[in-house]
C-alpha positions as a LaTeX table, in Angstrom:
\begin{tabular}{lrrr}
\hline
Residue & $x$ (\AA) & $y$ (\AA) & $z$ (\AA) \\
\hline
Met1 & 84.89 & 97.15 & 113.59 \\
Ala2 & 87.62 & 99.64 & 112.65 \\
Phe3 & 88.62 & 100.45 & 109.21 \\
Pro4 & 91.45 & 103.08 & 108.73 \\
Ser5 & 91.46 & 104.73 & 112.07 \\
Leu6 & 92.87 & 108.28 & 112.22 \\
Thr7 & 95.94 & 107.80 & 110.16 \\
Phe8 & 96.90 & 108.46 & 106.57 \\
Gly9 & 100.18 & 108.10 & 105.04 \\
Ile10 & 99.02 & 110.50 & 102.53 \\
Val11 & 101.10 & 110.98 & 99.51 \\
Leu12 & 100.69 & 113.74 & 97.14 \\
Leu13 & 102.53 & 114.18 & 93.88 \\
Phe14 & 102.46 & 117.01 & 91.43 \\
Val15 & 104.87 & 118.10 & 88.90 \\
Gly16 & 103.18 & 119.89 & 86.04 \\
Val17 & 100.23 & 119.69 & 83.55 \\
Ile18 & 99.62 & 117.69 & 80.38 \\
Val19 & 97.17 & 118.11 & 77.58 \\
Leu20 & 95.50 & 114.95 & 76.61 \\
Pro21 & 93.23 & 113.96 & 73.74 \\
Gly22 & 89.68 & 115.00 & 74.39 \\
Ala23 & 90.60 & 117.46 & 76.84 \\
Asn24 & 89.57 & 121.09 & 76.71 \\
Ala25 & 91.94 & 123.86 & 75.80 \\
Lys26 & 93.16 & 124.33 & 79.34 \\
Ala27 & 95.73 & 121.72 & 80.67 \\
Ser28 & 94.64 & 119.02 & 83.06 \\
Arg29 & 96.48 & 116.79 & 85.46 \\
Ala30 & 95.67 & 113.33 & 86.82 \\
Phe31 & 94.95 & 112.35 & 90.27 \\
Phe32 & 95.83 & 108.94 & 91.75 \\
Val33 & 94.59 & 107.94 & 95.22 \\
Phe34 & 95.85 & 104.83 & 97.20 \\
Gly35 & 95.17 & 103.68 & 100.66 \\
Asp36 & 92.31 & 102.78 & 103.18 \\
Ser37 & 88.88 & 103.97 & 104.11 \\
Leu38 & 89.84 & 107.56 & 104.88 \\
Val39 & 90.29 & 107.76 & 101.03 \\
Asp40 & 88.32 & 104.93 & 99.52 \\
Ser41 & 85.57 & 106.42 & 97.26 \\
Gly42 & 83.67 & 103.40 & 96.39 \\
Asn43 & 85.99 & 100.53 & 95.42 \\
Asn44 & 84.63 & 98.31 & 98.20 \\
Asn45 & 81.25 & 98.61 & 96.78 \\
Tyr46 & 82.33 & 96.24 & 93.94 \\
Leu47 & 83.81 & 93.73 & 96.47 \\
Ala48 & 82.54 & 90.95 & 98.76 \\
Thr49 & 83.45 & 92.51 & 102.00 \\
Thr50 & 81.92 & 93.92 & 105.27 \\
Ala51 & 84.19 & 97.01 & 104.93 \\
Arg52 & 81.66 & 99.01 & 103.01 \\
Ala53 & 79.90 & 102.30 & 103.21 \\
Asp54 & 77.18 & 101.89 & 100.85 \\
Ser55 & 73.93 & 102.25 & 102.80 \\
Pro56 & 72.55 & 105.39 & 104.49 \\
Pro57 & 73.30 & 107.55 & 106.19 \\
Tyr58 & 76.62 & 107.49 & 104.71 \\
Gly59 & 76.49 & 110.19 & 102.01 \\
Ile60 & 73.76 & 112.18 & 103.82 \\
Asp61 & 75.62 & 115.43 & 102.83 \\
Phe62 & 77.10 & 114.39 & 99.53 \\
Pro63 & 75.83 & 116.32 & 96.54 \\
Thr64 & 73.58 & 113.34 & 95.56 \\
Arg65 & 72.48 & 112.86 & 99.27 \\
Arg66 & 73.21 & 109.14 & 98.68 \\
Pro67 & 75.82 & 106.74 & 99.92 \\
Thr68 & 78.80 & 106.44 & 97.51 \\
Gly69 & 81.17 & 103.88 & 99.44 \\
Arg70 & 82.91 & 106.99 & 100.94 \\
Phe71 & 83.21 & 106.68 & 104.85 \\
Ser72 & 81.96 & 110.30 & 105.40 \\
Asn73 & 78.67 & 112.13 & 105.75 \\
Gly74 & 79.84 & 114.08 & 102.67 \\
Leu75 & 83.16 & 114.69 & 100.67 \\
Asn76 & 86.35 & 112.93 & 101.79 \\
Ile77 & 89.96 & 114.21 & 101.51 \\
Pro78 & 90.58 & 113.29 & 97.79 \\
Asp79 & 87.39 & 115.13 & 96.88 \\
Leu80 & 88.30 & 118.18 & 98.62 \\
Ile81 & 91.82 & 118.25 & 97.33 \\
Ser82 & 90.43 & 117.80 & 93.63 \\
Gln83 & 88.01 & 120.74 & 94.46 \\
Arg84 & 90.95 & 123.04 & 95.59 \\
Leu85 & 92.76 & 122.10 & 92.23 \\
Gly86 & 89.75 & 122.76 & 90.13 \\
Ala87 & 89.42 & 119.27 & 89.06 \\
Glu88 & 86.81 & 116.53 & 89.16 \\
Ser89 & 87.09 & 113.61 & 91.47 \\
Ala90 & 88.78 & 110.53 & 90.32 \\
Leu91 & 86.68 & 107.50 & 89.87 \\
Pro92 & 87.13 & 104.33 & 91.71 \\
Tyr93 & 89.33 & 102.06 & 89.69 \\
Leu94 & 86.68 & 99.28 & 89.84 \\
Ser95 & 83.96 & 101.39 & 88.54 \\
Pro96 & 82.81 & 100.52 & 85.00 \\
Gln97 & 82.46 & 104.25 & 84.40 \\
Leu98 & 86.30 & 104.55 & 84.49 \\
Arg99 & 86.87 & 104.36 & 80.67 \\
Gly100 & 87.56 & 106.71 & 77.76 \\
Asn101 & 88.44 & 110.22 & 78.56 \\
Lys102 & 87.74 & 109.51 & 82.37 \\
Leu103 & 91.12 & 107.63 & 82.61 \\
Phe104 & 92.87 & 110.84 & 81.95 \\
Val105 & 91.46 & 112.34 & 85.19 \\
Gly106 & 93.12 & 109.66 & 87.15 \\
Ala107 & 91.98 & 106.83 & 89.45 \\
Asn108 & 91.24 & 105.91 & 92.97 \\
Phe109 & 92.77 & 102.52 & 94.04 \\
Ala110 & 91.88 & 102.85 & 97.76 \\
Ser111 & 90.12 & 100.04 & 99.66 \\
Ala112 & 88.70 & 100.20 & 103.14 \\
Gly113 & 90.26 & 97.78 & 105.73 \\
Ile114 & 93.79 & 97.72 & 104.23 \\
Gly115 & 97.16 & 98.45 & 105.72 \\
Ile116 & 100.86 & 98.60 & 105.08 \\
Leu117 & 101.07 & 94.80 & 105.83 \\
Asn118 & 99.30 & 92.13 & 103.89 \\
Asp119 & 97.82 & 90.72 & 106.84 \\
Thr120 & 96.18 & 93.80 & 108.22 \\
Gly121 & 92.41 & 93.73 & 107.75 \\
Ser122 & 92.21 & 90.13 & 107.23 \\
Gln123 & 88.75 & 89.91 & 109.01 \\
Phe124 & 87.31 & 91.96 & 106.01 \\
Leu125 & 88.26 & 89.19 & 103.58 \\
Asn126 & 88.13 & 90.60 & 100.03 \\
Ile127 & 89.85 & 94.06 & 100.07 \\
Ile128 & 92.43 & 95.54 & 97.77 \\
Arg129 & 95.73 & 95.35 & 99.68 \\
Met130 & 98.50 & 97.78 & 98.74 \\
Tyr131 & 100.56 & 95.32 & 96.68 \\
Arg132 & 97.34 & 94.94 & 94.63 \\
Gln133 & 96.60 & 98.58 & 94.41 \\
Leu134 & 100.19 & 99.21 & 92.82 \\
Glu135 & 99.31 & 96.27 & 90.24 \\
Tyr136 & 96.17 & 98.09 & 89.41 \\
Phe137 & 98.14 & 101.38 & 88.90 \\
Gln138 & 100.55 & 99.42 & 86.44 \\
Glu139 & 97.35 & 98.14 & 84.82 \\
Tyr140 & 95.98 & 101.50 & 84.72 \\
Gln141 & 99.25 & 102.68 & 82.86 \\
Gln142 & 98.84 & 100.06 & 80.28 \\
Arg143 & 95.17 & 100.96 & 79.65 \\
Val144 & 96.21 & 104.70 & 79.14 \\
Ala145 & 99.28 & 103.80 & 76.94 \\
Ser146 & 97.02 & 101.79 & 74.61 \\
Gln147 & 95.30 & 105.25 & 73.86 \\
Ile148 & 98.07 & 107.83 & 73.95 \\
Gly149 & 101.36 & 105.72 & 73.74 \\
Val150 & 103.96 & 104.73 & 76.52 \\
Ala151 & 105.70 & 108.09 & 76.48 \\
Arg152 & 102.86 & 110.31 & 77.00 \\
Thr153 & 101.45 & 107.97 & 79.56 \\
Arg154 & 104.68 & 108.44 & 81.46 \\
Arg155 & 104.31 & 112.15 & 81.44 \\
Leu156 & 100.87 & 112.05 & 82.63 \\
Val157 & 102.02 & 110.03 & 85.62 \\
Asn158 & 105.22 & 111.90 & 86.29 \\
Gln159 & 102.93 & 115.27 & 86.32 \\
Ala160 & 100.14 & 113.75 & 88.38 \\
Leu161 & 98.83 & 114.27 & 91.90 \\
Val162 & 99.05 & 111.21 & 94.06 \\
Leu163 & 97.43 & 110.62 & 97.42 \\
Ile164 & 98.35 & 107.56 & 99.67 \\
Thr165 & 96.75 & 107.18 & 102.84 \\
Val166 & 97.87 & 104.04 & 104.84 \\
Gly167 & 99.07 & 102.84 & 108.41 \\
Gly168 & 96.42 & 103.32 & 110.88 \\
Asn169 & 94.78 & 100.01 & 110.22 \\
Asp170 & 98.10 & 98.27 & 110.86 \\
Phe171 & 97.60 & 99.19 & 114.80 \\
Val172 & 93.92 & 99.31 & 115.13 \\
Asn173 & 93.11 & 96.31 & 112.73 \\
Asn174 & 96.22 & 94.24 & 113.39 \\
Tyr175 & 98.41 & 94.76 & 116.23 \\
Tyr176 & 95.71 & 95.90 & 118.79 \\
Leu177 & 92.72 & 94.10 & 117.06 \\
Val178 & 92.46 & 91.44 & 119.79 \\
Pro179 & 94.32 & 90.69 & 122.90 \\
Tyr180 & 97.55 & 88.80 & 122.30 \\
Ser181 & 97.18 & 89.27 & 118.33 \\
Ala182 & 99.90 & 87.41 & 116.30 \\
Arg183 & 101.73 & 90.44 & 115.56 \\
Ser184 & 101.74 & 91.58 & 119.23 \\
Thr185 & 103.15 & 88.28 & 120.27 \\
Gln186 & 105.61 & 88.20 & 117.40 \\
Tyr187 & 106.78 & 91.86 & 118.06 \\
Ser188 & 107.14 & 94.42 & 120.92 \\
Leu189 & 105.54 & 97.57 & 120.25 \\
Pro190 & 108.82 & 99.40 & 119.26 \\
Asp191 & 110.01 & 96.60 & 117.22 \\
Tyr192 & 106.52 & 96.32 & 115.04 \\
Val193 & 106.85 & 100.18 & 114.43 \\
Lys194 & 110.42 & 99.66 & 113.01 \\
Phe195 & 108.98 & 96.77 & 110.75 \\
Leu196 & 106.09 & 98.91 & 109.52 \\
Ile197 & 108.73 & 101.83 & 108.73 \\
Val198 & 110.66 & 99.42 & 106.68 \\
Glu199 & 107.51 & 98.15 & 104.85 \\
Phe200 & 106.33 & 101.54 & 104.18 \\
Arg201 & 109.54 & 102.60 & 102.74 \\
Lys202 & 109.24 & 99.96 & 100.17 \\
Leu203 & 105.76 & 101.17 & 99.23 \\
Leu204 & 107.12 & 104.70 & 98.75 \\
Gln205 & 110.05 & 103.44 & 96.65 \\
Arg206 & 107.80 & 101.42 & 94.53 \\
Leu207 & 105.60 & 104.62 & 93.87 \\
Tyr208 & 108.62 & 106.51 & 92.91 \\
Asp209 & 109.76 & 103.72 & 90.52 \\
Leu210 & 106.22 & 103.88 & 88.94 \\
Gly211 & 106.67 & 107.55 & 88.26 \\
Ala212 & 105.95 & 109.62 & 91.45 \\
Arg213 & 108.27 & 112.63 & 91.78 \\
Arg214 & 106.58 & 115.03 & 94.33 \\
Val215 & 105.53 & 113.00 & 97.35 \\
Ile216 & 103.69 & 114.35 & 100.63 \\
Val217 & 103.68 & 111.81 & 103.10 \\
Thr218 & 101.50 & 112.07 & 106.45 \\
Gly219 & 101.72 & 109.87 & 109.46 \\
Thr220 & 99.08 & 108.66 & 111.63 \\
Gly221 & 96.67 & 110.87 & 113.53 \\
Pro222 & 95.87 & 110.58 & 117.28 \\
Leu223 & 95.09 & 106.79 & 117.13 \\
Gly224 & 93.76 & 106.55 & 120.73 \\
Cys225 & 91.45 & 109.52 & 120.57 \\
Val226 & 88.90 & 108.32 & 117.90 \\
Pro227 & 85.31 & 107.74 & 119.44 \\
Ala228 & 85.73 & 103.99 & 118.89 \\
Glu229 & 88.92 & 103.72 & 121.01 \\
Leu230 & 87.16 & 106.04 & 123.63 \\
Ala231 & 84.39 & 103.63 & 123.78 \\
Met232 & 86.58 & 100.44 & 124.03 \\
Arg233 & 89.69 & 101.77 & 125.99 \\
Gly234 & 88.94 & 105.26 & 127.28 \\
Gly235 & 87.93 & 104.04 & 130.81 \\
Arg236 & 85.53 & 106.13 & 133.28 \\
Tyr237 & 86.68 & 109.53 & 132.12 \\
Gly238 & 86.64 & 108.90 & 128.31 \\
Gly239 & 90.51 & 109.75 & 127.88 \\
Cys240 & 92.57 & 108.74 & 124.90 \\
Ser241 & 93.82 & 105.30 & 125.03 \\
Ala242 & 97.43 & 105.65 & 126.24 \\
Glu243 & 98.58 & 102.61 & 124.32 \\
Leu244 & 97.52 & 103.72 & 121.08 \\
Gln245 & 98.69 & 107.12 & 121.58 \\
Arg246 & 102.19 & 105.62 & 122.47 \\
Ala247 & 102.08 & 103.85 & 119.14 \\
Ala248 & 101.34 & 106.98 & 117.20 \\
Thr249 & 104.05 & 108.69 & 119.24 \\
Leu250 & 106.72 & 106.01 & 118.36 \\
Tyr251 & 105.68 & 105.76 & 114.60 \\
Asn252 & 105.35 & 109.28 & 113.46 \\
Pro253 & 109.00 & 110.59 & 114.17 \\
Gln254 & 110.39 & 107.34 & 112.59 \\
Leu255 & 108.31 & 107.95 & 109.61 \\
Gln256 & 109.79 & 111.50 & 109.12 \\
His257 & 113.10 & 110.12 & 109.64 \\
Met258 & 112.67 & 107.47 & 106.94 \\
Ile259 & 111.41 & 110.13 & 104.51 \\
Gln260 & 114.62 & 112.21 & 105.15 \\
Gly261 & 116.70 & 109.11 & 104.48 \\
Leu262 & 114.74 & 108.25 & 101.25 \\
Asn263 & 115.18 & 111.77 & 99.93 \\
Lys264 & 118.87 & 111.74 & 100.65 \\
Lys265 & 119.20 & 108.47 & 98.70 \\
Ile266 & 117.31 & 109.83 & 95.60 \\
Gly267 & 119.20 & 113.14 & 96.02 \\
Arg268 & 116.15 & 115.48 & 95.96 \\
Asp269 & 113.37 & 116.38 & 98.11 \\
Val270 & 110.75 & 114.04 & 96.54 \\
Phe271 & 108.95 & 113.38 & 99.81 \\
Ile272 & 107.41 & 116.11 & 102.03 \\
Ala273 & 106.39 & 115.18 & 105.59 \\
Ala274 & 102.96 & 116.25 & 106.77 \\
Asn275 & 102.29 & 116.44 & 110.56 \\
Thr276 & 98.72 & 114.90 & 110.44 \\
Ala277 & 99.05 & 114.13 & 114.17 \\
Leu278 & 99.09 & 117.99 & 114.78 \\
Met279 & 96.54 & 118.61 & 112.33 \\
His280 & 93.96 & 116.31 & 114.23 \\
Asn281 & 95.28 & 117.29 & 117.81 \\
Asp282 & 94.29 & 120.92 & 116.89 \\
Phe283 & 90.51 & 120.16 & 116.79 \\
Ile284 & 90.63 & 117.32 & 119.07 \\
Ser285 & 91.97 & 119.23 & 121.86 \\
Asn286 & 90.27 & 122.34 & 121.28 \\
Pro287 & 87.18 & 121.57 & 119.14 \\
Arg288 & 85.15 & 124.79 & 120.16 \\
Ala289 & 87.90 & 126.81 & 118.41 \\
Tyr290 & 87.14 & 125.18 & 115.20 \\
Gly291 & 83.34 & 125.37 & 115.55 \\
Phe292 & 82.72 & 121.88 & 116.87 \\
Thr293 & 80.68 & 121.04 & 119.94 \\
Thr294 & 82.62 & 117.86 & 120.60 \\
Ser295 & 85.56 & 115.81 & 119.50 \\
Lys296 & 84.79 & 112.66 & 121.46 \\
Ile297 & 81.38 & 111.76 & 120.32 \\
Ala298 & 80.62 & 110.52 & 116.90 \\
Cys299 & 77.72 & 111.95 & 114.81 \\
Cys300 & 76.52 & 108.42 & 113.92 \\
Gly301 & 76.84 & 105.48 & 115.94 \\
Gln302 & 75.75 & 103.77 & 119.18 \\
Gly303 & 76.89 & 103.22 & 122.63 \\
Pro304 & 79.45 & 105.15 & 124.49 \\
Tyr305 & 80.49 & 108.15 & 122.45 \\
Asn306 & 78.50 & 106.67 & 119.47 \\
Gly307 & 81.85 & 104.64 & 119.18 \\
Ile308 & 80.51 & 101.06 & 119.16 \\
Gly309 & 80.02 & 99.08 & 115.89 \\
Leu310 & 79.25 & 100.81 & 112.65 \\
Cys311 & 77.03 & 103.75 & 111.36 \\
Thr312 & 73.89 & 102.14 & 110.10 \\
Pro313 & 70.19 & 103.26 & 109.30 \\
Leu314 & 69.42 & 102.31 & 112.81 \\
Ser315 & 72.29 & 104.20 & 114.61 \\
Asn316 & 71.92 & 107.47 & 116.62 \\
Leu317 & 72.41 & 110.35 & 114.16 \\
Cys318 & 73.25 & 114.04 & 115.01 \\
Pro319 & 71.06 & 116.59 & 113.16 \\
Glu320 & 74.05 & 119.04 & 112.62 \\
Arg321 & 77.14 & 117.21 & 111.20 \\
Asn322 & 79.21 & 120.48 & 111.22 \\
Leu323 & 79.23 & 120.35 & 114.89 \\
Tyr324 & 81.07 & 117.04 & 115.24 \\
Ala325 & 84.60 & 116.35 & 114.54 \\
Phe326 & 83.94 & 112.68 & 113.90 \\
Trp327 & 81.28 & 111.34 & 111.64 \\
Asp328 & 81.37 & 107.90 & 112.68 \\
Pro329 & 83.49 & 105.98 & 115.24 \\
Phe330 & 86.63 & 106.17 & 113.19 \\
His331 & 86.29 & 108.78 & 110.47 \\
Pro332 & 86.39 & 112.46 & 110.60 \\
Ser333 & 83.35 & 114.44 & 109.33 \\
Glu334 & 83.40 & 116.42 & 106.07 \\
Lys335 & 84.18 & 119.64 & 108.09 \\
Ala336 & 87.04 & 117.90 & 109.84 \\
Asn337 & 88.28 & 116.77 & 106.55 \\
Lys338 & 88.17 & 120.38 & 105.07 \\
Leu339 & 90.45 & 121.51 & 108.03 \\
Ile340 & 92.92 & 118.78 & 107.22 \\
Val341 & 92.99 & 119.65 & 103.70 \\
Glu342 & 93.62 & 123.30 & 104.41 \\
Gln343 & 96.50 & 122.47 & 106.38 \\
Ile344 & 97.81 & 120.42 & 103.51 \\
Met345 & 97.31 & 123.07 & 101.11 \\
Ser346 & 98.62 & 126.13 & 103.18 \\
Gly347 & 99.90 & 124.92 & 106.55 \\
Ser348 & 103.14 & 126.25 & 108.05 \\
Lys349 & 106.30 & 124.07 & 108.31 \\
Arg350 & 104.98 & 122.83 & 111.62 \\
Tyr351 & 102.31 & 121.01 & 109.64 \\
Met352 & 104.05 & 120.62 & 106.07 \\
Asn353 & 107.93 & 120.19 & 106.10 \\
Pro354 & 109.69 & 121.65 & 104.06 \\
Met355 & 106.61 & 123.24 & 102.32 \\
Asn356 & 102.91 & 122.78 & 101.84 \\
Leu357 & 101.14 & 121.76 & 98.78 \\
Ser358 & 100.28 & 125.36 & 97.49 \\
Thr359 & 103.95 & 126.07 & 97.51 \\
Ile360 & 104.74 & 122.79 & 95.70 \\
Leu361 & 102.21 & 123.75 & 92.96 \\
Ala362 & 103.59 & 127.21 & 92.54 \\
Leu363 & 107.13 & 126.00 & 92.33 \\
Asp364 & 106.38 & 123.22 & 89.86 \\
Ala365 & 104.21 & 125.63 & 87.61 \\
Ser366 & 107.23 & 127.86 & 87.33 \\
Thr367 & 109.49 & 125.13 & 86.01 \\
\hline
\end{tabular}
């Protein structure tokens, strides 16, 4: 079963700081997370779904050494971004602990298995699809407004950091899920990509309408090169799936073009394009240069490349997680996540165009 695959339409927003009731003397900013299992920090633990990471060995390298619902051996991308900003991680929106002053930290709305399209991940049944995540975001704002008022809530949202990671499941868990899937009979691949871009544009516009003012959008990673796809489609020599790689090659340039058009409509560079395909390809094509022994075999799994099924207590488990680019058949290891976040923070224009997150934060702090 695949969850998000290596894609994340990441959206990061940051505009400034805001001091809230109960905060320390130093200013704080909220962090909101939307998307799939690459960024789900435990919402699915509260849902009746098979798309869960709530049993060992998930979380084996997390500070508590226990599974949390993150599809990682340790920290995921939102955790690592929060660390770089000197903030605590946002709680899952469904967590009963998200109340009081914890609301001012932000919230994680992500849910493993979802995609841009509402029919993506239907096999997982009860998951929080994108339209519902955005509804929860509105609900969140109402909860905060009841404590600090509408105007201050608007400022909190305008000045927040937002991450949205979505898109890979629309290929892995929809178009290519089974031969002759409904979407693959309805659309040729080029037409399906165009359809996804149109629908993703609506999501980004909606985030803007809800207060987003600085948005970093990343496309898919190398969809055909994750261990699950190597096991299922890699053939005798374990090469990346040509068809899934073609999907990523079609999708990513059109996503960047859409972002440019949306910026032109708005009249400012609200949206920043992040080349996550390049970020992943760096350590997939040359793993030893980044301290990995392999980018083909998952640390946790079974079958060829440890790419079959899920990571469970009965799976093969590598003793040194830092030597593996992939934790399970679909998700990067914590170490790989750190490399991705490093490029988001400080990568050149090849990775982050027109600027990286560190530059964004510096610019916004000076205004």
